[in-house]
Amino acid sequence: MKQLQAVPRKRLLSSALLLALAQPAVAQEQQDQINELDTVVVTGIRASLQSSMNLKRDSQGVVDGIVAEDIGKFPDTNLAEALQRISGVSIDRTSSGEGSKVTVRGVGPDFNLVLLNGRQMPASNLGPGGAGTSNSRSFDFANIAAEAIAAIEVHKTGRAELPTGGIGATINVKTARPLEIREPLASIGFKAVHDTSARNLPDSYPGALVTPEVSGIFSKTFADGTFGIMLSGSYQERESGYSQASVADGWITFPGDSNSWNALPAPGTGYSDRITNRPGPDDVYARPQNTGYSVNGVQRQRTNGQLTLQWAPSENLTATLDYAYMENKVQQQRSELSVWFSQTAGDSSWTDGPVSAPIIYEEEYNGADLSMGGMQLATKNSGDSLGFNVEWEVNDALSLAFDYHNSSAESRPDSPLGSAGVLGVASYVRGNTTTDYSGEIPIINVQLPPGMTSLQAADALVTGSVFQNSYNKSEVEQFQADGTFKFGDYSGLDFGVSATEVNNRTASAVMQRDTWGGVGSPADYDDSIWSADNMSRYFKSFGNSGNPDWTDQFLVFDFERLRQAAIDVSGCPTCYEMPTEFTDDLRTTEKSKSAYLQWTTSFDWSMPLDVAVGVRYEETEVDSSALVRIANGISWDAANELNVTYQPGQDFTELEGKYDYVLPNLDLALHVTDQITLRGSYSETIGRPGWQQIQGGQRLAGIVRVDGGDGSRGNPALEPLLSKNFDLSLEWYYGDASYVSAGYFRKNIENFISDTIVREEPFTLHTPVGGAYWNAAISNGGCTAADLPCIRDYIFANYAGSPGVNYTGQNSAGQATGSIVGQPGDPVAGFDITTPSNQRSDHLDGFEINFQHVFGDSGFGLAANYTKVESGLTFDNADLGTQYPMVGLSDSANLVAFYDKNRWQVRAAYNWRDEFLNGIGGGGTPPNPNWTEAYGQLDAIVSYELLDNLTLSLEAINITDETQRIHARHENMVRFATQTGPRYMFGVRYRF
């Protein structure tokens, strides 16, 4: 039979946490065990690790997790940073260093499903950099505070009862419930946060050296434990900053023998004699489009709250009503110093191939712009979830559960400046520009005009500007009905149905002024708007920041004063704020219906065997519309110029799709001994395409050829990615909180998405090519099909004034001018439409090793894990062709040492993630990879129970002040190099 492990607890609380994780079929059995454990007192870090170990040990399939040390006391203040302690889980960080999104076993954030208490959660994301529409389905854990979280389950294998959408994992975030806590509870916590990066900012930036966090939780039961209420809330402010060196617009990449106008000159030509170690003809190399630096101030305010009401009118019936609210506001200021390159002549030296990168790179200029732009943004991410749940134990054999929730998530600008408001600023004083790319950050040296030793405010003026409005809202409405029927003591049948509707809207607009030559003159701007500063003082964590050749002076400015000055000079107030009417608007509805069956049993052999075999049927309908210009005709306006004509304004076009899947799962757990378990699993899971890929919009290129035109559209009929998952693990639980495990996994993934070209006839556009007028010109006018001027002259001479023929005169060559519009009865134009399609399949596999050991009653312990992932979906830096690698694939490791005894708790945790591909593109031609370099971070926390109800804590994040770096095809081809800083938190927690 299935063996369940005792759970350590303090005053029933830690046991209640594990009970919250219990499966319906065994919840009562676990409850009986809990009632027998009142004398067991294990608390804190050890209790959390032991509960997490037992969660892994008792679960069906491969499940890892984290259980809170106590109600309101999760091991990390950020859920993503807590999740990275689990084997196979890696995180993406925001530019300011905070964990946000997770990758599991090499599968990126878009293909990991996040649940809250078993319910599918919506995810909202702004477009990249706060611009454009969003393709992403990934959930941002930075929006959730950890204080009210009881546990997190990471299901690495599929199960029939789990909602679909997670290929890497399904992550279930569990909150505490009052009838599970049972005893009265009230606690409040305060933290003072000091982020050292907030000191590394210009004096004019807003910011505080210490910011507050406050959290509290209240839970109580009434009426003999039949009614319960739990209320929790938290509010956090954080002031931080980061400094970033970048080649933001990417690298232009060439084959070594390229003769393109912007390539390096071939040997023996042009300025080739000034090039040291020129890339060979079989090499690949790249030239930068720009290089720059920025210093950024970030303010964040995060508010979370949850209310849970429970009523149990009888022992076999429990009703739960809960509401959760999340809000995360971010404001950011940025000042920049950058140079733009146009691939002119200059001295340079290069690394060896096959991928050759610049070491020293120079371009010659005289009076070019030295750019010093700035940005302000304010965004707001908010979400809420209202749910109702009923659990009914009909009799000893049958139990039922009904669950409904309606949840939403929204990301939007939080100021008139938009989700990214940028003012370009320049002084036209730049001469020859040399950049050293051999160090951790690039070092720019600029020759200033003779006699000029520093930048002057009197030379600066506003140039171009960009104000973005990016928006995303996602809503999920879901009903689930589940049940379990027991056959005797060891077997059961789980069953259920669900209906889910997801509505997603992602939209954008931009106000961009391409006045890069300047708005007015420098005399139009008051010199007091600007103040001089030096970039090098903001990059001291990088080893080469003290390079004396760095031309690092730049001008910081008052963004609002400068914006108002630009408005006064231009006379255009609306040019310097975000537009409110969207020009891109994608709206998608996904309706899914599902049903599942799962049989579970245990064979009481000499080596007991637990078996679960299940199947889930999933059917999804997709309806997607997009705001586009509606084409209504084709006009032949010049001999070699046919143009698509459009209706006034924009309208929505709509496309549909549908798919269904049967998803089996099989889980086996062989208990070799009481301590050793051999586990095997097979499952099939799906991951849905991105929102842009399934958009309903169809867009046509404005110019049409004689044989047709080009265009693009989404494809709501895309199939989801299908993963066939194999898992095998061996687990040895040799102590109360000690174990070692090793596991192998493989995912065979089908339906990878890439672009293809199909021939279609969108909008049924009639073209004059091959129409009645055209044919008359060939048959009666003696024209050939290739002689377009002859055909036009004949039509205008014989059909001027006829429907679609508008003759306006003759040009200087004596050819007739005017337009000829396709008419009903003329041929319908064909277009080569680029659209995403399911084309490829591949695999990834790897292994995980976990070790956890507690050294008796000494209070000391260790936990460590390592994950190795490999795949055929890799990127070849030396290949300039189209590639489709898997993003996020990387090895990772964790090491945690702790001491937990009497009133002291100490934990030091080191997390490491190897180099990984985080995306393709982001500037440069052809699209280049973005490799995030290996990164390790050390965190620590010390807490002391001063009184029975009062605990003090000191926490440190990124103790060793690590920096992050991203490069393209070679380490010298830097994309982004970012410095943040350590963060310290002093906390006080009081329990009433």
PDB file of N, CA and C in Angstrom, residues 921-978:
ATOM      1  N   GLY A 921      17.438  37.817 -32.133  1.00  0.00           N
ATOM      2  CA  GLY A 921      16.981  39.096 -32.660  1.00  0.00           C
ATOM      3  C   GLY A 921      17.331  40.228 -31.724  1.00  0.00           C
ATOM      4  N   GLY A 922      16.456  41.228 -31.668  1.00  0.00           N
ATOM      5  CA  GLY A 922      16.726  42.389 -30.850  1.00  0.00           C
ATOM      6  C   GLY A 922      17.707  43.342 -31.481  1.00  0.00           C
ATOM      7  N   GLY A 923      17.742  43.388 -32.805  1.00  0.00           N
ATOM      8  CA  GLY A 923      18.660  44.264 -33.512  1.00  0.00           C
ATOM      9  C   GLY A 923      19.720  43.463 -34.240  1.00  0.00           C
ATOM     10  N   GLY A 924      20.184  44.002 -35.339  1.00  0.00           N
ATOM     11  CA  GLY A 924      21.220  43.341 -36.113  1.00  0.00           C
ATOM     12  C   GLY A 924      20.647  42.539 -37.255  1.00  0.00           C
ATOM     13  N   THR A 925      21.471  42.342 -38.280  1.00  0.00           N
ATOM     14  CA  THR A 925      21.071  41.602 -39.471  1.00  0.00           C
ATOM     15  C   THR A 925      22.208  40.680 -39.878  1.00  0.00           C
ATOM     16  N   PRO A 926      21.964  39.371 -40.181  1.00  0.00           N
ATOM     17  CA  PRO A 926      20.705  38.670 -39.908  1.00  0.00           C
ATOM     18  C   PRO A 926      20.491  38.534 -38.402  1.00  0.00           C
ATOM     19  N   PRO A 927      19.322  38.020 -37.975  1.00  0.00           N
ATOM     20  CA  PRO A 927      19.064  37.940 -36.533  1.00  0.00           C
ATOM     21  C   PRO A 927      20.158  37.172 -35.803  1.00  0.00           C
ATOM     22  N   ASN A 928      20.620  37.756 -34.723  1.00  0.00           N
ATOM     23  CA  ASN A 928      21.717  37.183 -33.952  1.00  0.00           C
ATOM     24  C   ASN A 928      21.204  36.577 -32.652  1.00  0.00           C
ATOM     25  N   PRO A 929      21.955  35.637 -32.083  1.00  0.00           N
ATOM     26  CA  PRO A 929      21.572  35.071 -30.786  1.00  0.00           C
ATOM     27  C   PRO A 929      21.899  36.038 -29.663  1.00  0.00           C
ATOM     28  N   ASN A 930      21.186  35.908 -28.565  1.00  0.00           N
ATOM     29  CA  ASN A 930      21.497  36.622 -27.334  1.00  0.00           C
ATOM     30  C   ASN A 930      21.835  35.580 -26.272  1.00  0.00           C
ATOM     31  N   TRP A 931      23.117  35.462 -25.956  1.00  0.00           N
ATOM     32  CA  TRP A 931      23.579  34.481 -24.978  1.00  0.00           C
ATOM     33  C   TRP A 931      23.751  35.145 -23.620  1.00  0.00           C
ATOM     34  N   THR A 932      22.982  34.692 -22.636  1.00  0.00           N
ATOM     35  CA  THR A 932      23.187  35.141 -21.265  1.00  0.00           C
ATOM     36  C   THR A 932      24.300  34.310 -20.654  1.00  0.00           C
ATOM     37  N   GLU A 933      25.349  34.984 -20.211  1.00  0.00           N
ATOM     38  CA  GLU A 933      26.515  34.269 -19.705  1.00  0.00           C
ATOM     39  C   GLU A 933      26.233  33.654 -18.334  1.00  0.00           C
ATOM     40  N   ALA A 934      27.048  32.659 -17.977  1.00  0.00           N
ATOM     41  CA  ALA A 934      26.870  31.952 -16.710  1.00  0.00           C
ATOM     42  C   ALA A 934      26.824  32.951 -15.556  1.00  0.00           C
ATOM     43  N   TYR A 935      25.937  32.663 -14.588  1.00  0.00           N
ATOM     44  CA  TYR A 935      25.714  33.604 -13.488  1.00  0.00           C
ATOM     45  C   TYR A 935      25.521  32.816 -12.199  1.00  0.00           C
ATOM     46  N   GLY A 936      26.190  33.248 -11.150  1.00  0.00           N
ATOM     47  CA  GLY A 936      26.013  32.663  -9.831  1.00  0.00           C
ATOM     48  C   GLY A 936      25.771  33.744  -8.797  1.00  0.00           C
ATOM     49  N   GLN A 937      24.912  33.439  -7.812  1.00  0.00           N
ATOM     50  CA  GLN A 937      24.564  34.452  -6.815  1.00  0.00           C
ATOM     51  C   GLN A 937      24.496  33.808  -5.439  1.00  0.00           C
ATOM     52  N   LEU A 938      25.052  34.501  -4.453  1.00  0.00           N
ATOM     53  CA  LEU A 938      25.049  34.045  -3.064  1.00  0.00           C
ATOM     54  C   LEU A 938      24.110  34.919  -2.244  1.00  0.00           C
ATOM     55  N   ASP A 939      23.168  34.276  -1.559  1.00  0.00           N
ATOM     56  CA  ASP A 939      22.233  34.952  -0.661  1.00  0.00           C
ATOM     57  C   ASP A 939      22.357  34.331   0.723  1.00  0.00           C
ATOM     58  N   ALA A 940      21.969  35.075   1.747  1.00  0.00           N
ATOM     59  CA  ALA A 940      22.037  34.548   3.113  1.00  0.00           C
ATOM     60  C   ALA A 940      20.984  35.221   3.972  1.00  0.00           C
ATOM     61  N   ILE A 941      20.561  34.498   5.021  1.00  0.00           N
ATOM     62  CA  ILE A 941      19.620  35.052   5.989  1.00  0.00           C
ATOM     63  C   ILE A 941      19.964  34.519   7.369  1.00  0.00           C
ATOM     64  N   VAL A 942      19.877  35.396   8.364  1.00  0.00           N
ATOM     65  CA  VAL A 942      20.077  35.041   9.765  1.00  0.00           C
ATOM     66  C   VAL A 942      18.864  35.541  10.531  1.00  0.00           C
ATOM     67  N   SER A 943      18.271  34.665  11.337  1.00  0.00           N
ATOM     68  CA  SER A 943      17.145  35.101  12.169  1.00  0.00           C
ATOM     69  C   SER A 943      17.347  34.610  13.595  1.00  0.00           C
ATOM     70  N   TYR A 944      16.805  35.393  14.531  1.00  0.00           N
ATOM     71  CA  TYR A 944      16.934  35.067  15.947  1.00  0.00           C
ATOM     72  C   TYR A 944      15.602  35.312  16.634  1.00  0.00           C
ATOM     73  N   GLU A 945      15.128  34.295  17.349  1.00  0.00           N
ATOM     74  CA  GLU A 945      13.866  34.404  18.081  1.00  0.00           C
ATOM     75  C   GLU A 945      14.153  35.072  19.421  1.00  0.00           C
ATOM     76  N   LEU A 946      13.970  36.387  19.433  1.00  0.00           N
ATOM     77  CA  LEU A 946      14.305  37.167  20.625  1.00  0.00           C
ATOM     78  C   LEU A 946      13.383  36.814  21.777  1.00  0.00           C
ATOM     79  N   LEU A 947      12.099  36.702  21.499  1.00  0.00           N
ATOM     80  CA  LEU A 947      11.085  36.250  22.445  1.00  0.00           C
ATOM     81  C   LEU A 947      10.291  35.144  21.784  1.00  0.00           C
ATOM     82  N   ASP A 948       9.428  34.497  22.536  1.00  0.00           N
ATOM     83  CA  ASP A 948       8.661  33.397  21.960  1.00  0.00           C
ATOM     84  C   ASP A 948       7.857  33.840  20.746  1.00  0.00           C
ATOM     85  N   ASN A 949       7.421  35.080  20.725  1.00  0.00           N
ATOM     86  CA  ASN A 949       6.576  35.566  19.632  1.00  0.00           C
ATOM     87  C   ASN A 949       7.256  36.634  18.779  1.00  0.00           C
ATOM     88  N   LEU A 950       8.517  36.913  19.051  1.00  0.00           N
ATOM     89  CA  LEU A 950       9.198  37.999  18.350  1.00  0.00           C
ATOM     90  C   LEU A 950      10.488  37.481  17.728  1.00  0.00           C
ATOM     91  N   THR A 951      10.612  37.660  16.409  1.00  0.00           N
ATOM     92  CA  THR A 951      11.782  37.189  15.674  1.00  0.00           C
ATOM     93  C   THR A 951      12.401  38.337  14.897  1.00  0.00           C
ATOM     94  N   LEU A 952      13.719  38.439  14.985  1.00  0.00           N
ATOM     95  CA  LEU A 952      14.482  39.419  14.213  1.00  0.00           C
ATOM     96  C   LEU A 952      15.218  38.691  13.096  1.00  0.00           C
ATOM     97  N   SER A 953      15.381  39.359  11.952  1.00  0.00           N
ATOM     98  CA  SER A 953      16.071  38.714  10.833  1.00  0.00           C
ATOM     99  C   SER A 953      16.911  39.726  10.070  1.00  0.00           C
ATOM    100  N   LEU A 954      17.965  39.234   9.462  1.00  0.00           N
ATOM    101  CA  LEU A 954      18.803  40.027   8.574  1.00  0.00           C
ATOM    102  C   LEU A 954      19.064  39.190   7.330  1.00  0.00           C
ATOM    103  N   GLU A 955      18.734  39.736   6.189  1.00  0.00           N
ATOM    104  CA  GLU A 955      18.833  39.009   4.932  1.00  0.00           C
ATOM    105  C   GLU A 955      19.705  39.801   3.970  1.00  0.00           C
ATOM    106  N   ALA A 956      20.514  39.089   3.192  1.00  0.00           N
ATOM    107  CA  ALA A 956      21.380  39.716   2.198  1.00  0.00           C
ATOM    108  C   ALA A 956      21.216  38.987   0.865  1.00  0.00           C
ATOM    109  N   ILE A 957      21.012  39.754  -0.200  1.00  0.00           N
ATOM    110  CA  ILE A 957      20.816  39.223  -1.549  1.00  0.00           C
ATOM    111  C   ILE A 957      21.989  39.686  -2.417  1.00  0.00           C
ATOM    112  N   ASN A 958      22.539  38.768  -3.204  1.00  0.00           N
ATOM    113  CA  ASN A 958      23.661  39.081  -4.092  1.00  0.00           C
ATOM    114  C   ASN A 958      24.823  39.676  -3.293  1.00  0.00           C
ATOM    115  N   ILE A 959      25.250  38.907  -2.326  1.00  0.00           N
ATOM    116  CA  ILE A 959      26.266  39.378  -1.385  1.00  0.00           C
ATOM    117  C   ILE A 959      27.551  39.782  -2.093  1.00  0.00           C
ATOM    118  N   THR A 960      27.943  39.028  -3.094  1.00  0.00           N
ATOM    119  CA  THR A 960      29.236  39.257  -3.751  1.00  0.00           C
ATOM    120  C   THR A 960      29.146  40.226  -4.920  1.00  0.00           C
ATOM    121  N   ASP A 961      28.019  40.909  -5.079  1.00  0.00           N
ATOM    122  CA  ASP A 961      27.853  41.966  -6.090  1.00  0.00           C
ATOM    123  C   ASP A 961      28.172  41.446  -7.494  1.00  0.00           C
ATOM    124  N   GLU A 962      27.450  40.403  -7.900  1.00  0.00           N
ATOM    125  CA  GLU A 962      27.652  39.829  -9.224  1.00  0.00           C
ATOM    126  C   GLU A 962      27.032  40.712 -10.308  1.00  0.00           C
ATOM    127  N   THR A 963      27.614  40.666 -11.480  1.00  0.00           N
ATOM    128  CA  THR A 963      27.097  41.387 -12.636  1.00  0.00           C
ATOM    129  C   THR A 963      26.576  40.390 -13.665  1.00  0.00           C
ATOM    130  N   GLN A 964      25.719  40.865 -14.559  1.00  0.00           N
ATOM    131  CA  GLN A 964      25.157  40.017 -15.599  1.00  0.00           C
ATOM    132  C   GLN A 964      25.617  40.514 -16.969  1.00  0.00           C
ATOM    133  N   ARG A 965      25.829  39.578 -17.877  1.00  0.00           N
ATOM    134  CA  ARG A 965      26.335  39.945 -19.194  1.00  0.00           C
ATOM    135  C   ARG A 965      25.665  39.088 -20.265  1.00  0.00           C
ATOM    136  N   ILE A 966      25.309  39.726 -21.382  1.00  0.00           N
ATOM    137  CA  ILE A 966      24.708  39.053 -22.537  1.00  0.00           C
ATOM    138  C   ILE A 966      25.526  39.426 -23.772  1.00  0.00           C
ATOM    139  N   HIS A 967      25.841  38.416 -24.607  1.00  0.00           N
ATOM    140  CA  HIS A 967      26.585  38.707 -25.826  1.00  0.00           C
ATOM    141  C   HIS A 967      25.919  38.020 -27.016  1.00  0.00           C
ATOM    142  N   ALA A 968      26.367  38.383 -28.211  1.00  0.00           N
ATOM    143  CA  ALA A 968      25.830  37.799 -29.442  1.00  0.00           C
ATOM    144  C   ALA A 968      26.688  36.588 -29.838  1.00  0.00           C
ATOM    145  N   ARG A 969      27.211  36.557 -31.052  1.00  0.00           N
ATOM    146  CA  ARG A 969      27.901  35.360 -31.532  1.00  0.00           C
ATOM    147  C   ARG A 969      29.297  35.173 -30.940  1.00  0.00           C
ATOM    148  N   HIS A 970      29.812  36.177 -30.275  1.00  0.00           N
ATOM    149  CA  HIS A 970      31.149  36.109 -29.678  1.00  0.00           C
ATOM    150  C   HIS A 970      31.118  36.946 -28.405  1.00  0.00           C
ATOM    151  N   GLU A 971      31.959  36.595 -27.423  1.00  0.00           N
ATOM    152  CA  GLU A 971      31.957  37.324 -26.151  1.00  0.00           C
ATOM    153  C   GLU A 971      32.273  38.803 -26.340  1.00  0.00           C
ATOM    154  N   ASN A 972      33.075  39.165 -27.364  1.00  0.00           N
ATOM    155  CA  ASN A 972      33.359  40.574 -27.613  1.00  0.00           C
ATOM    156  C   ASN A 972      32.152  41.304 -28.194  1.00  0.00           C
ATOM    157  N   MET A 973      31.191  40.568 -28.735  1.00  0.00           N
ATOM    158  CA  MET A 973      29.981  41.182 -29.286  1.00  0.00           C
ATOM    159  C   MET A 973      28.967  41.357 -28.154  1.00  0.00           C
ATOM    160  N   VAL A 974      29.286  42.226 -27.218  1.00  0.00           N
ATOM    161  CA  VAL A 974      28.407  42.435 -26.068  1.00  0.00           C
ATOM    162  C   VAL A 974      27.059  42.979 -26.527  1.00  0.00           C
ATOM    163  N   ARG A 975      25.993  42.516 -25.895  1.00  0.00           N
ATOM    164  CA  ARG A 975      24.665  43.118 -26.087  1.00  0.00           C
ATOM    165  C   ARG A 975      24.298  43.964 -24.875  1.00  0.00           C
ATOM    166  N   PHE A 976      24.412  43.346 -23.687  1.00  0.00           N
ATOM    167  CA  PHE A 976      24.108  44.072 -22.457  1.00  0.00           C
ATOM    168  C   PHE A 976      25.034  43.581 -21.348  1.00  0.00           C
ATOM    169  N   ALA A 977      25.576  44.517 -20.577  1.00  0.00           N
ATOM    170  CA  ALA A 977      26.356  44.210 -19.384  1.00  0.00           C
ATOM    171  C   ALA A 977      25.793  45.064 -18.255  1.00  0.00           C
ATOM    172  N   THR A 978      25.283  44.401 -17.204  1.00  0.00           N
ATOM    173  CA  THR A 978      24.461  45.092 -16.212  1.00  0.00           C
ATOM    174  C   THR A 978      25.034  44.946 -14.816  1.00  0.00           C
TER     175      THR A 978
END
